mmCIF file of C-alpha atoms in Angstrom:
data_model
loop_
_atom_site.group_PDB
_atom_site.id
_atom_site.type_symbol
_atom_site.label_atom_id
_atom_site.label_comp_id
_atom_site.label_asym_id
_atom_site.label_seq_id
_atom_site.Cartn_x
_atom_site.Cartn_y
_atom_site.Cartn_z
ATOM 1 C CA MET A 1 14.310 -14.727 -21.636
ATOM 2 C CA MET A 2 11.908 -13.433 -18.940
ATOM 3 C CA LYS A 3 12.029 -16.748 -17.138
ATOM 4 C CA LYS A 4 15.818 -16.809 -17.179
ATOM 5 C CA ASN A 5 15.809 -13.202 -15.777
ATOM 6 C CA ILE A 6 13.375 -14.247 -13.069
ATOM 7 C CA LEU A 7 15.536 -17.197 -12.143
ATOM 8 C CA PHE A 8 18.695 -15.060 -12.014
ATOM 9 C CA PHE A 9 16.851 -12.533 -9.966
ATOM 10 C CA ILE A 10 15.546 -15.151 -7.536
ATOM 11 C CA VAL A 11 19.104 -16.345 -6.960
ATOM 12 C CA LEU A 12 20.153 -12.797 -6.060
ATOM 13 C CA VAL A 13 17.155 -12.268 -3.733
ATOM 14 C CA LEU A 14 17.595 -15.571 -1.929
ATOM 15 C CA ALA A 15 21.276 -15.029 -1.590
ATOM 16 C CA ALA A 16 20.617 -11.588 -0.116
ATOM 17 C CA SER A 17 17.451 -12.463 1.847
ATOM 18 C CA CYS A 18 16.909 -10.977 5.317
ATOM 19 C CA GLY A 19 19.740 -11.626 7.623
ATOM 20 C CA ASN A 20 22.128 -12.506 4.864
ATOM 21 C CA LYS A 21 22.482 -9.322 2.889
ATOM 22 C CA SER A 22 25.868 -8.345 1.613
ATOM 23 C CA ILE A 23 25.689 -5.056 3.635
ATOM 24 C CA ILE A 24 26.064 -5.816 7.324
ATOM 25 C CA TYR A 25 24.259 -3.445 9.570
ATOM 26 C CA LYS A 26 25.044 -3.153 13.278
ATOM 27 C CA ASP A 27 21.697 -1.895 14.539
ATOM 28 C CA PRO A 28 21.452 -1.258 18.210
ATOM 29 C CA ILE A 29 19.139 -3.870 19.804
ATOM 30 C CA PRO A 30 16.419 -2.054 21.683
ATOM 31 C CA ALA A 31 14.991 -3.143 24.953
ATOM 32 C CA HIS A 32 12.296 -5.626 24.165
ATOM 33 C CA ASP A 33 10.423 -8.690 25.378
ATOM 34 C CA SER A 34 10.652 -12.166 23.832
ATOM 35 C CA LEU A 35 8.310 -15.077 24.123
ATOM 36 C CA ARG A 36 7.803 -18.493 22.533
ATOM 37 C CA ILE A 37 4.535 -19.670 21.059
ATOM 38 C CA PHE A 38 3.827 -23.161 19.813
ATOM 39 C CA SER A 39 1.611 -23.097 16.742
ATOM 40 C CA LYS A 40 -0.678 -25.915 15.873
ATOM 41 C CA PHE A 41 -1.052 -24.486 12.431
ATOM 42 C CA ILE A 42 2.597 -24.768 11.445
ATOM 43 C CA ASN A 43 3.448 -27.351 14.040
ATOM 44 C CA GLU A 44 6.391 -25.686 15.564
ATOM 45 C CA GLU A 45 7.474 -23.183 18.224
ATOM 46 C CA ARG A 46 8.012 -19.574 17.185
ATOM 47 C CA VAL A 47 10.141 -16.885 18.769
ATOM 48 C CA ILE A 48 8.219 -13.511 19.029
ATOM 49 C CA ASN A 49 9.859 -10.226 19.844
ATOM 50 C CA ILE A 50 7.929 -7.322 21.256
ATOM 51 C CA TRP A 51 8.919 -3.653 21.474
ATOM 52 C CA THR A 52 6.843 -1.163 23.350
ATOM 53 C CA PRO A 53 7.168 2.725 23.173
ATOM 54 C CA PRO A 54 9.049 4.609 25.801
ATOM 55 C CA ASN A 55 6.014 5.737 27.816
ATOM 56 C CA TYR A 56 4.227 2.462 27.697
ATOM 57 C CA ASP A 57 4.513 1.627 31.423
ATOM 58 C CA SER A 58 3.370 5.120 32.361
ATOM 59 C CA THR A 59 0.206 5.232 30.303
ATOM 60 C CA THR A 60 -3.154 3.533 30.400
ATOM 61 C CA ASP A 61 -3.678 3.931 26.654
ATOM 62 C CA SER A 62 -4.541 0.951 24.494
ATOM 63 C CA LEU A 63 -2.237 0.909 21.467
ATOM 64 C CA MET A 64 -2.212 -0.335 17.949
ATOM 65 C CA VAL A 65 0.097 -3.196 17.056
ATOM 66 C CA ILE A 66 2.423 -3.362 14.125
ATOM 67 C CA TYR A 67 3.241 -6.997 13.168
ATOM 68 C CA MET A 68 6.240 -7.913 11.133
ATOM 69 C CA PRO A 69 7.547 -11.024 9.429
ATOM 70 C CA ASP A 70 11.373 -11.191 9.332
ATOM 71 C CA GLY A 71 11.058 -10.084 12.926
ATOM 72 C CA GLY A 72 14.041 -11.769 14.459
ATOM 73 C CA ILE A 73 16.790 -9.897 16.447
ATOM 74 C CA LYS A 74 19.254 -10.894 13.650
ATOM 75 C CA GLU A 75 16.668 -9.831 11.079
ATOM 76 C CA ASP A 76 14.714 -6.681 10.666
ATOM 77 C CA PHE A 77 13.221 -6.203 14.087
ATOM 78 C CA PRO A 78 15.997 -3.897 15.588
ATOM 79 C CA HIS A 79 16.011 -1.293 12.786
ATOM 80 C CA ILE A 80 12.228 -1.073 12.600
ATOM 81 C CA ALA A 81 11.906 -0.767 16.412
ATOM 82 C CA ASN A 82 14.569 1.952 16.386
ATOM 83 C CA THR A 83 12.757 3.797 13.530
ATOM 84 C CA LEU A 84 9.461 3.661 15.334
ATOM 85 C CA ASP A 85 11.119 5.040 18.523
ATOM 86 C CA THR A 86 12.514 7.939 16.567
ATOM 87 C CA LEU A 87 9.312 8.762 14.685
ATOM 88 C CA ILE A 88 7.229 8.605 17.931
ATOM 89 C CA LYS A 89 9.592 10.892 19.734
ATOM 90 C CA GLN A 90 9.286 13.320 16.812
ATOM 91 C CA ASN A 91 5.492 13.188 16.989
ATOM 92 C CA LYS A 92 5.347 11.896 13.408
ATOM 93 C CA MET A 93 3.296 8.874 14.334
ATOM 94 C CA PRO A 94 1.325 7.561 17.222
ATOM 95 C CA ASN A 95 2.445 5.262 19.972
ATOM 96 C CA VAL A 96 2.432 1.661 18.747
ATOM 97 C CA ILE A 97 3.612 -1.736 19.823
ATOM 98 C CA LEU A 98 5.866 -3.742 17.483
ATOM 99 C CA VAL A 99 5.584 -7.505 17.251
ATOM 100 C CA GLY A 100 8.312 -9.251 15.267
ATOM 101 C CA ILE A 101 7.966 -12.984 14.126
ATOM 102 C CA GLU A 102 11.348 -14.663 13.876
ATOM 103 C CA ASN A 103 11.819 -16.861 10.851
ATOM 104 C CA THR A 104 12.238 -20.575 10.785
ATOM 105 C CA VAL A 105 11.386 -21.691 7.194
ATOM 106 C CA ARG A 106 10.946 -18.305 5.607
ATOM 107 C CA ARG A 107 10.155 -19.168 2.039
ATOM 108 C CA ARG A 108 7.521 -21.748 3.131
ATOM 109 C CA ASP A 109 5.701 -19.328 5.427
ATOM 110 C CA LEU A 110 5.693 -16.331 3.185
ATOM 111 C CA ALA A 111 4.721 -17.794 -0.248
ATOM 112 C CA GLY A 112 1.431 -19.217 -1.279
ATOM 113 C CA PRO A 113 1.069 -22.369 -3.473
ATOM 114 C CA SER A 114 2.804 -22.683 -6.743
ATOM 115 C CA ASN A 115 3.486 -25.514 -9.213
ATOM 116 C CA ILE A 116 5.622 -23.373 -11.483
ATOM 117 C CA GLU A 117 9.005 -25.113 -12.192
ATOM 118 C CA TYR A 118 11.124 -21.963 -11.758
ATOM 119 C CA ASP A 119 9.392 -21.158 -8.414
ATOM 120 C CA LEU A 120 9.948 -24.648 -7.090
ATOM 121 C CA LYS A 121 13.625 -24.704 -7.998
ATOM 122 C CA TYR A 122 14.382 -21.904 -5.568
ATOM 123 C CA ILE A 123 11.396 -22.122 -3.200
ATOM 124 C CA PRO A 124 10.968 -25.844 -2.965
ATOM 125 C CA ASN A 125 8.341 -25.805 -0.198
ATOM 126 C CA PRO A 126 5.916 -22.945 -0.977
ATOM 127 C CA GLY A 127 2.380 -22.927 0.122
ATOM 128 C CA GLY A 128 2.680 -22.159 3.828
ATOM 129 C CA ALA A 129 1.257 -18.626 3.724
ATOM 130 C CA GLU A 130 -2.302 -19.704 4.555
ATOM 131 C CA ASN A 131 -1.129 -21.582 7.754
ATOM 132 C CA PHE A 132 1.167 -18.719 8.627
ATOM 133 C CA ARG A 133 -1.759 -16.286 8.430
ATOM 134 C CA LYS A 134 -3.801 -18.626 10.634
ATOM 135 C CA PHE A 135 -1.028 -18.662 13.137
ATOM 136 C CA ILE A 136 -0.859 -14.873 13.229
ATOM 137 C CA LYS A 137 -4.608 -14.384 13.414
ATOM 138 C CA GLU A 138 -5.792 -17.205 15.622
ATOM 139 C CA GLU A 139 -2.818 -17.746 17.937
ATOM 140 C CA LEU A 140 -0.473 -14.734 17.914
ATOM 141 C CA PHE A 141 -3.179 -11.992 17.973
ATOM 142 C CA PRO A 142 -4.876 -13.365 21.060
ATOM 143 C CA GLU A 143 -1.557 -13.928 22.877
ATOM 144 C CA ILE A 144 -0.432 -10.356 22.244
ATOM 145 C CA ASP A 145 -3.821 -8.940 23.265
ATOM 146 C CA GLN A 146 -3.764 -10.824 26.429
ATOM 147 C CA ARG A 147 -0.284 -9.722 27.428
ATOM 148 C CA TYR A 148 -0.264 -6.085 26.316
ATOM 149 C CA SER A 149 -2.565 -3.122 26.297
ATOM 150 C CA THR A 150 -3.770 -3.110 22.675
ATOM 151 C CA ASN A 151 -6.684 -1.701 20.748
ATOM 152 C CA ASN A 152 -8.354 -3.285 17.793
ATOM 153 C CA GLN A 153 -6.146 -1.593 15.121
ATOM 154 C CA LYS A 154 -3.407 -3.612 13.516
ATOM 155 C CA ALA A 155 -0.713 -3.049 10.836
ATOM 156 C CA ILE A 156 1.819 -5.168 9.083
ATOM 157 C CA ILE A 157 5.146 -4.216 7.442
ATOM 158 C CA GLY A 158 7.732 -6.213 5.438
ATOM 159 C CA GLU A 159 9.770 -6.537 2.233
ATOM 160 C CA SER A 160 10.492 -8.962 -0.574
ATOM 161 C CA LEU A 161 8.742 -12.296 0.200
ATOM 162 C CA ALA A 162 7.282 -10.764 3.364
ATOM 163 C CA GLY A 163 5.917 -8.022 0.969
ATOM 164 C CA LEU A 164 4.332 -10.693 -1.185
ATOM 165 C CA PHE A 165 2.669 -12.091 1.994
ATOM 166 C CA ILE A 166 1.421 -8.743 2.913
ATOM 167 C CA ILE A 167 -0.112 -7.969 -0.554
ATOM 168 C CA GLU A 168 -1.571 -11.489 -0.649
ATOM 169 C CA THR A 169 -3.181 -10.974 2.873
ATOM 170 C CA LEU A 170 -4.568 -7.611 1.789
ATOM 171 C CA ILE A 171 -6.130 -9.078 -1.365
ATOM 172 C CA LEU A 172 -7.480 -12.349 0.213
ATOM 173 C CA GLU A 173 -8.176 -11.363 3.822
ATOM 174 C CA PRO A 174 -8.341 -7.460 4.068
ATOM 175 C CA THR A 175 -10.055 -7.436 7.450
ATOM 176 C CA MET A 176 -7.011 -9.051 9.079
ATOM 177 C CA PHE A 177 -5.132 -5.690 9.296
ATOM 178 C CA ASP A 178 -5.951 -2.031 8.965
ATOM 179 C CA TYR A 179 -2.637 -0.837 7.537
ATOM 180 C CA TYR A 180 -0.464 -2.622 5.042
ATOM 181 C CA ILE A 181 3.161 -1.628 4.212
ATOM 182 C CA ALA A 182 5.108 -3.755 1.575
ATOM 183 C CA MET A 183 8.563 -2.801 0.159
ATOM 184 C CA ASP A 184 9.580 -4.585 -3.094
ATOM 185 C CA PRO A 185 6.908 -7.303 -2.856
ATOM 186 C CA SER A 186 7.812 -10.405 -4.837
ATOM 187 C CA LEU A 187 4.807 -10.194 -7.122
ATOM 188 C CA TRP A 188 6.509 -12.188 -9.781
ATOM 189 C CA PHE A 189 5.839 -15.297 -7.770
ATOM 190 C CA ASN A 190 3.459 -17.894 -9.338
ATOM 191 C CA GLU A 191 3.604 -16.130 -12.671
ATOM 192 C CA ASN A 192 2.418 -12.923 -11.047
ATOM 193 C CA TYR A 193 -0.803 -14.498 -9.964
ATOM 194 C CA LEU A 194 -1.978 -11.832 -7.472
ATOM 195 C CA VAL A 195 -1.610 -8.964 -10.043
ATOM 196 C CA LYS A 196 -2.855 -10.954 -13.073
ATOM 197 C CA ASN A 197 -6.015 -11.994 -11.158
ATOM 198 C CA PHE A 198 -6.353 -8.860 -9.128
ATOM 199 C CA GLU A 199 -9.876 -8.020 -10.315
ATOM 200 C CA SER A 200 -11.416 -11.389 -9.724
ATOM 201 C CA LEU A 201 -9.575 -11.767 -6.410
ATOM 202 C CA THR A 202 -10.836 -8.475 -5.008
ATOM 203 C CA GLU A 203 -14.336 -8.208 -6.420
ATOM 204 C CA GLU A 204 -16.170 -9.605 -3.323
ATOM 205 C CA ASN A 205 -13.995 -8.000 -0.641
ATOM 206 C CA ASN A 206 -14.604 -4.643 1.129
ATOM 207 C CA TYR A 207 -11.470 -2.499 1.510
ATOM 208 C CA ALA A 208 -13.141 0.460 3.098
ATOM 209 C CA ASN A 209 -10.960 2.207 5.668
ATOM 210 C CA LYS A 210 -7.929 0.010 4.727
ATOM 211 C CA LYS A 211 -4.654 1.688 3.735
ATOM 212 C CA LEU A 212 -1.799 0.329 1.585
ATOM 213 C CA TRP A 213 1.612 1.844 1.096
ATOM 214 C CA TYR A 214 3.940 -0.130 -1.188
ATOM 215 C CA ALA A 215 7.172 0.576 -3.170
ATOM 216 C CA GLY A 216 9.149 -1.000 -6.009
ATOM 217 C CA SER A 217 12.944 -0.779 -6.483
ATOM 218 C CA SER A 218 15.063 -0.743 -9.680
ATOM 219 C CA VAL A 219 14.873 -4.491 -10.014
ATOM 220 C CA THR A 220 12.971 -5.045 -13.325
ATOM 221 C CA ASP A 221 11.389 -8.385 -12.275
ATOM 222 C CA ILE A 222 9.828 -6.664 -9.303
ATOM 223 C CA SER A 223 9.062 -3.196 -10.607
ATOM 224 C CA THR A 224 7.345 -4.697 -13.632
ATOM 225 C CA TYR A 225 4.650 -6.098 -11.446
ATOM 226 C CA THR A 226 4.510 -3.299 -8.757
ATOM 227 C CA ASN A 227 3.885 -0.892 -11.685
ATOM 228 C CA LYS A 228 1.203 -3.186 -13.094
ATOM 229 C CA LEU A 229 -0.441 -3.352 -9.592
ATOM 230 C CA GLU A 230 -0.364 0.422 -9.543
ATOM 231 C CA GLN A 231 -2.421 0.532 -12.772
ATOM 232 C CA LYS A 232 -4.790 -2.060 -11.496
ATOM 233 C CA LEU A 233 -5.425 0.034 -8.374
ATOM 234 C CA LYS A 234 -5.932 3.131 -10.453
ATOM 235 C CA ASP A 235 -8.541 1.327 -12.506
ATOM 236 C CA SER A 236 -10.177 -0.116 -9.432
ATOM 237 C CA LYS A 237 -13.371 1.469 -8.096
ATOM 238 C CA GLY A 238 -12.750 0.142 -4.676
ATOM 239 C CA GLU A 239 -12.496 2.093 -1.400
ATOM 240 C CA LEU A 240 -8.911 1.085 -0.615
ATOM 241 C CA ILE A 241 -6.721 4.133 0.341
ATOM 242 C CA TRP A 242 -3.354 3.518 -1.250
ATOM 243 C CA LYS A 243 -0.039 5.009 -2.313
ATOM 244 C CA TYR A 244 2.725 3.559 -4.532
ATOM 245 C CA GLU A 245 6.295 4.733 -4.537
ATOM 246 C CA ASP A 246 8.372 3.948 -7.623
ATOM 247 C CA GLU A 247 11.983 3.935 -6.296
ATOM 248 C CA PRO A 248 14.329 3.468 -9.388
ATOM 249 C CA ASN A 249 17.344 4.674 -7.446
ATOM 250 C CA GLU A 250 16.974 1.892 -4.859
ATOM 251 C CA LYS A 251 18.087 -1.720 -4.982
ATOM 252 C CA HIS A 252 16.254 -4.709 -3.488
ATOM 253 C CA HIS A 253 18.569 -4.694 -0.475
ATOM 254 C CA THR A 254 18.274 -0.964 0.154
ATOM 255 C CA ILE A 255 14.657 -0.181 -0.384
ATOM 256 C CA TYR A 256 13.420 -1.237 3.087
ATOM 257 C CA ARG A 257 15.627 1.142 5.003
ATOM 258 C CA ALA A 258 15.410 3.847 2.407
ATOM 259 C CA THR A 259 11.556 4.071 2.456
ATOM 260 C CA LYS A 260 10.483 2.928 5.922
ATOM 261 C CA GLU A 261 10.198 6.351 7.476
ATOM 262 C CA LYS A 262 8.097 7.926 4.723
ATOM 263 C CA ALA A 263 5.921 4.776 4.580
ATOM 264 C CA LEU A 264 5.182 4.911 8.243
ATOM 265 C CA ILE A 265 4.532 8.644 8.257
ATOM 266 C CA TRP A 266 2.087 8.349 5.337
ATOM 267 C CA ILE A 267 0.310 5.328 6.725
ATOM 268 C CA PHE A 268 -0.277 7.060 10.115
ATOM 269 C CA SER A 269 -0.889 10.608 8.675
ATOM 270 C CA ASP A 270 -4.515 10.331 9.898
ATOM 271 C CA PHE A 271 -3.243 10.414 13.493
ATOM 272 C CA GLN A 272 -1.473 13.820 13.218
#
């Protein structure tokens, strides 16, 4: 029964994935830069969108960068950039640069390897997350640092499969970012491998000064594992600073917009 529920849920998630949700939002497209980078790791050209805060050209400050999968103009880039603009103007968070990575083959890039039949039926080409991470770390980071006034602090934000990628990155390579934000991460993937093996996967990594904010919606096949991860984090003796928001009134397609402001405010509360 659980596998059937997961299969049904995957269908719903993929049918309503970023850029194809049943609710159509007409977010104003903010002023931004775009560039193209060819990646040797994923062997293709990627479109990158960059938003800078209003006073960027009039300051000499070096800024933190927030990276986001699902970062296309027809994806989540506009509403996240507009939210950052609002929160910065309200002095609820520091000035930051937003870097959005437009999708090509989303399910490939955001999922780790899996041989599970019900994964492969709906995500036929998983396993690209490692190469996608290498692209971000070894190709995109240097490009952004060269073109913009950045400091050494980095954050990442995303939902669903992007949330899975974010949690996986925190667990496997925590030094890559300082701040991690994941809404409704697809922790069911690969028979909830990341949660099931949390202790062994994290025992050798240092999470000092790292912050995680994540949330789970009303969708049972997600909240089951976001709740289990919460218990694992409570039992952990690590130094990770974290906060979990259980959001039973939110659906998978509403949770990103419903929680993004409080996630950003909490993550950057140290800067107030």
